[in-house]
Amino acid sequence: PLTVRRALVVGSCLAQEWAGEIGCPSDFILINNLSGLPERPPLPANAYDLQLVQLPLRGAFFDGLVWQLPYGDVAAHERAFEVAVTRLRGALELSLAWNLRFGLTTFVTNFIVPQQNPMGRLLPRYDLRNPVYFVERLNAVLEAELAAYDDVHLLDIDAIAAVCGRRFL
């Protein structure tokens, strides 16, 4: 068995509850949108065995990004996806600063995919105009981006939510 002495939880208010449920002492750092981390963690970096990073979806897929776009404008939705990818990369770089600086073992959660397309179930499934597919694609980009970092691993919280039930998460 591996005993974790202390963990660092970095994320939005969604992750704040996790800090108390992680099974070991932990510290929580709130990040929102594209905010960066403080210069140093609350304790010296070697006091932590790992950090859990939960990127806020609204940092990449913010409210004004797609909801005002005309549904028929596929190119506009593709451009919006590229904006989301750029913002995701920026958020990832900011939130992995302690991994890069101190070599902290890091687990990054993916995004929880919406249960269904709010525009309707009869509309195209694999289309960036579908928020379900949009978030699935962001998750694929996130996983690919994590491969460029040392000792950073994807924690597939979307799969955990699917097993437990999204309404219970």
mmCIF file of C-alpha atoms in Angstrom, residues 22-152:
data_model
loop_
_atom_site.group_PDB
_atom_site.id
_atom_site.type_symbol
_atom_site.label_atom_id
_atom_site.label_comp_id
_atom_site.label_asym_id
_atom_site.label_seq_id
_atom_site.Cartn_x
_atom_site.Cartn_y
_atom_site.Cartn_z
ATOM 1 C CA ILE A 22 -9.156 12.850 -0.568
ATOM 2 C CA GLY A 23 -8.200 10.537 2.315
ATOM 3 C CA CYS A 24 -5.127 12.405 3.516
ATOM 4 C CA PRO A 25 -4.301 15.885 4.761
ATOM 5 C CA SER A 26 -4.521 18.368 1.915
ATOM 6 C CA ASP A 27 -4.389 22.019 1.019
ATOM 7 C CA PHE A 28 -6.702 23.719 -1.468
ATOM 8 C CA ILE A 29 -5.771 26.486 -3.905
ATOM 9 C CA LEU A 30 -8.655 28.187 -5.709
ATOM 10 C CA ILE A 31 -8.160 28.988 -9.389
ATOM 11 C CA ASN A 32 -10.743 30.464 -11.705
ATOM 12 C CA ASN A 33 -10.729 31.102 -15.415
ATOM 13 C CA LEU A 34 -7.103 31.753 -16.387
ATOM 14 C CA SER A 35 -5.709 32.675 -12.983
ATOM 15 C CA GLY A 36 -2.215 31.564 -12.128
ATOM 16 C CA LEU A 37 -0.824 29.952 -9.016
ATOM 17 C CA PRO A 38 0.995 31.785 -6.241
ATOM 18 C CA GLU A 39 4.777 31.686 -6.371
ATOM 19 C CA ARG A 40 4.889 28.789 -3.904
ATOM 20 C CA PRO A 41 2.432 26.272 -2.434
ATOM 21 C CA PRO A 42 1.212 26.808 1.168
ATOM 22 C CA LEU A 43 3.873 24.385 2.478
ATOM 23 C CA PRO A 44 7.272 23.574 0.986
ATOM 24 C CA ALA A 45 6.766 21.549 -2.203
ATOM 25 C CA ASN A 46 8.481 18.482 -0.755
ATOM 26 C CA ALA A 47 5.699 18.256 1.879
ATOM 27 C CA TYR A 48 3.304 17.112 -0.870
ATOM 28 C CA ASP A 49 3.283 13.677 -2.450
ATOM 29 C CA LEU A 50 0.989 14.789 -5.257
ATOM 30 C CA GLN A 51 -1.216 17.500 -6.562
ATOM 31 C CA LEU A 52 -4.656 17.163 -8.099
ATOM 32 C CA VAL A 53 -5.499 19.839 -10.666
ATOM 33 C CA GLN A 54 -9.085 20.458 -11.757
ATOM 34 C CA LEU A 55 -9.220 23.006 -14.557
ATOM 35 C CA PRO A 56 -12.467 24.993 -14.599
ATOM 36 C CA LEU A 57 -14.329 24.303 -17.842
ATOM 37 C CA ARG A 58 -15.424 27.925 -18.004
ATOM 38 C CA GLY A 59 -11.777 28.914 -18.421
ATOM 39 C CA ALA A 60 -11.802 27.344 -21.881
ATOM 40 C CA PHE A 61 -15.510 27.096 -22.720
ATOM 41 C CA PHE A 62 -16.807 30.361 -21.300
ATOM 42 C CA ASP A 63 -20.445 31.424 -21.659
ATOM 43 C CA GLY A 64 -19.982 33.919 -24.475
ATOM 44 C CA LEU A 65 -17.898 31.585 -26.639
ATOM 45 C CA VAL A 66 -20.582 29.667 -28.520
ATOM 46 C CA TRP A 67 -24.056 30.468 -27.221
ATOM 47 C CA GLN A 68 -24.433 33.597 -29.367
ATOM 48 C CA LEU A 69 -23.186 31.918 -32.577
ATOM 49 C CA PRO A 70 -25.712 31.151 -35.318
ATOM 50 C CA TYR A 71 -26.342 27.398 -35.319
ATOM 51 C CA GLY A 72 -25.833 27.211 -39.089
ATOM 52 C CA ASP A 73 -22.363 28.777 -38.975
ATOM 53 C CA VAL A 74 -20.151 25.682 -38.672
ATOM 54 C CA ALA A 75 -16.974 27.661 -39.344
ATOM 55 C CA ALA A 76 -17.719 29.985 -36.415
ATOM 56 C CA HIS A 77 -18.060 26.973 -34.114
ATOM 57 C CA GLU A 78 -14.740 25.603 -35.388
ATOM 58 C CA ARG A 79 -13.090 28.958 -34.665
ATOM 59 C CA ALA A 80 -14.673 28.950 -31.197
ATOM 60 C CA PHE A 81 -13.208 25.501 -30.592
ATOM 61 C CA GLU A 82 -9.738 26.789 -31.523
ATOM 62 C CA VAL A 83 -10.197 29.655 -29.033
ATOM 63 C CA ALA A 84 -11.170 27.101 -26.369
ATOM 64 C CA VAL A 85 -8.085 24.988 -27.166
ATOM 65 C CA THR A 86 -5.817 28.039 -26.890
ATOM 66 C CA ARG A 87 -7.368 28.971 -23.554
ATOM 67 C CA LEU A 88 -7.101 25.358 -22.347
ATOM 68 C CA ARG A 89 -3.386 25.282 -23.169
ATOM 69 C CA GLY A 90 -2.879 28.569 -21.325
ATOM 70 C CA ALA A 91 -4.802 27.370 -18.263
ATOM 71 C CA LEU A 92 -2.850 24.130 -18.253
ATOM 72 C CA GLU A 93 0.475 25.930 -18.422
ATOM 73 C CA LEU A 94 -0.520 28.213 -15.536
ATOM 74 C CA SER A 95 -1.833 25.426 -13.314
ATOM 75 C CA LEU A 96 1.107 23.082 -13.876
ATOM 76 C CA ALA A 97 3.658 25.659 -12.733
ATOM 77 C CA TRP A 98 4.427 23.728 -9.537
ATOM 78 C CA ASN A 99 4.850 20.497 -11.472
ATOM 79 C CA LEU A 100 7.374 22.222 -13.716
ATOM 80 C CA ARG A 101 9.129 24.111 -10.946
ATOM 81 C CA PHE A 102 9.162 21.530 -8.143
ATOM 82 C CA GLY A 103 8.534 18.234 -9.965
ATOM 83 C CA LEU A 104 5.274 17.537 -8.117
ATOM 84 C CA THR A 105 3.521 14.389 -9.291
ATOM 85 C CA THR A 106 0.320 15.736 -10.785
ATOM 86 C CA PHE A 107 -3.072 14.346 -11.719
ATOM 87 C CA VAL A 108 -5.227 16.544 -13.950
ATOM 88 C CA THR A 109 -8.937 15.866 -14.181
ATOM 89 C CA ASN A 110 -10.654 16.022 -17.508
ATOM 90 C CA PHE A 111 -13.958 17.841 -17.982
ATOM 91 C CA ILE A 112 -17.307 16.291 -17.162
ATOM 92 C CA VAL A 113 -19.177 15.977 -20.444
ATOM 93 C CA PRO A 114 -22.761 17.274 -20.504
ATOM 94 C CA GLN A 115 -25.363 14.498 -20.404
ATOM 95 C CA GLN A 116 -26.953 15.524 -23.675
ATOM 96 C CA ASN A 117 -27.074 18.205 -26.326
ATOM 97 C CA PRO A 118 -29.375 20.927 -24.963
ATOM 98 C CA MET A 119 -30.288 21.804 -28.547
ATOM 99 C CA GLY A 120 -31.970 18.414 -28.975
ATOM 100 C CA ARG A 121 -31.143 14.760 -29.435
ATOM 101 C CA LEU A 122 -31.989 14.652 -33.126
ATOM 102 C CA LEU A 123 -29.279 17.107 -34.120
ATOM 103 C CA PRO A 124 -25.861 15.895 -35.309
ATOM 104 C CA ARG A 125 -23.925 14.034 -32.611
ATOM 105 C CA TYR A 126 -20.333 14.476 -33.849
ATOM 106 C CA ASP A 127 -20.451 18.160 -34.634
ATOM 107 C CA LEU A 128 -18.788 21.042 -32.763
ATOM 108 C CA ARG A 129 -22.182 22.744 -32.521
ATOM 109 C CA ASN A 130 -23.090 19.988 -30.053
ATOM 110 C CA PRO A 131 -21.733 20.966 -26.595
ATOM 111 C CA VAL A 132 -21.350 17.271 -25.711
ATOM 112 C CA TYR A 133 -18.985 16.711 -28.618
ATOM 113 C CA PHE A 134 -17.277 20.076 -28.017
ATOM 114 C CA VAL A 135 -16.329 19.033 -24.467
ATOM 115 C CA GLU A 136 -15.352 15.519 -25.584
ATOM 116 C CA ARG A 137 -12.966 17.068 -28.102
ATOM 117 C CA LEU A 138 -11.551 19.382 -25.414
ATOM 118 C CA ASN A 139 -10.916 16.295 -23.279
ATOM 119 C CA ALA A 140 -9.025 14.675 -26.159
ATOM 120 C CA VAL A 141 -6.879 17.806 -26.565
ATOM 121 C CA LEU A 142 -6.268 17.910 -22.810
ATOM 122 C CA GLU A 143 -5.034 14.314 -22.780
ATOM 123 C CA ALA A 144 -2.727 14.979 -25.729
ATOM 124 C CA GLU A 145 -1.324 18.114 -24.063
ATOM 125 C CA LEU A 146 -0.575 16.257 -20.822
ATOM 126 C CA ALA A 147 1.763 13.915 -22.698
ATOM 127 C CA ALA A 148 4.234 16.793 -23.070
ATOM 128 C CA TYR A 149 4.725 17.072 -19.287
ATOM 129 C CA ASP A 150 6.780 14.860 -16.977
ATOM 130 C CA ASP A 151 4.947 13.005 -14.212
ATOM 131 C CA VAL A 152 1.548 14.469 -15.150
#
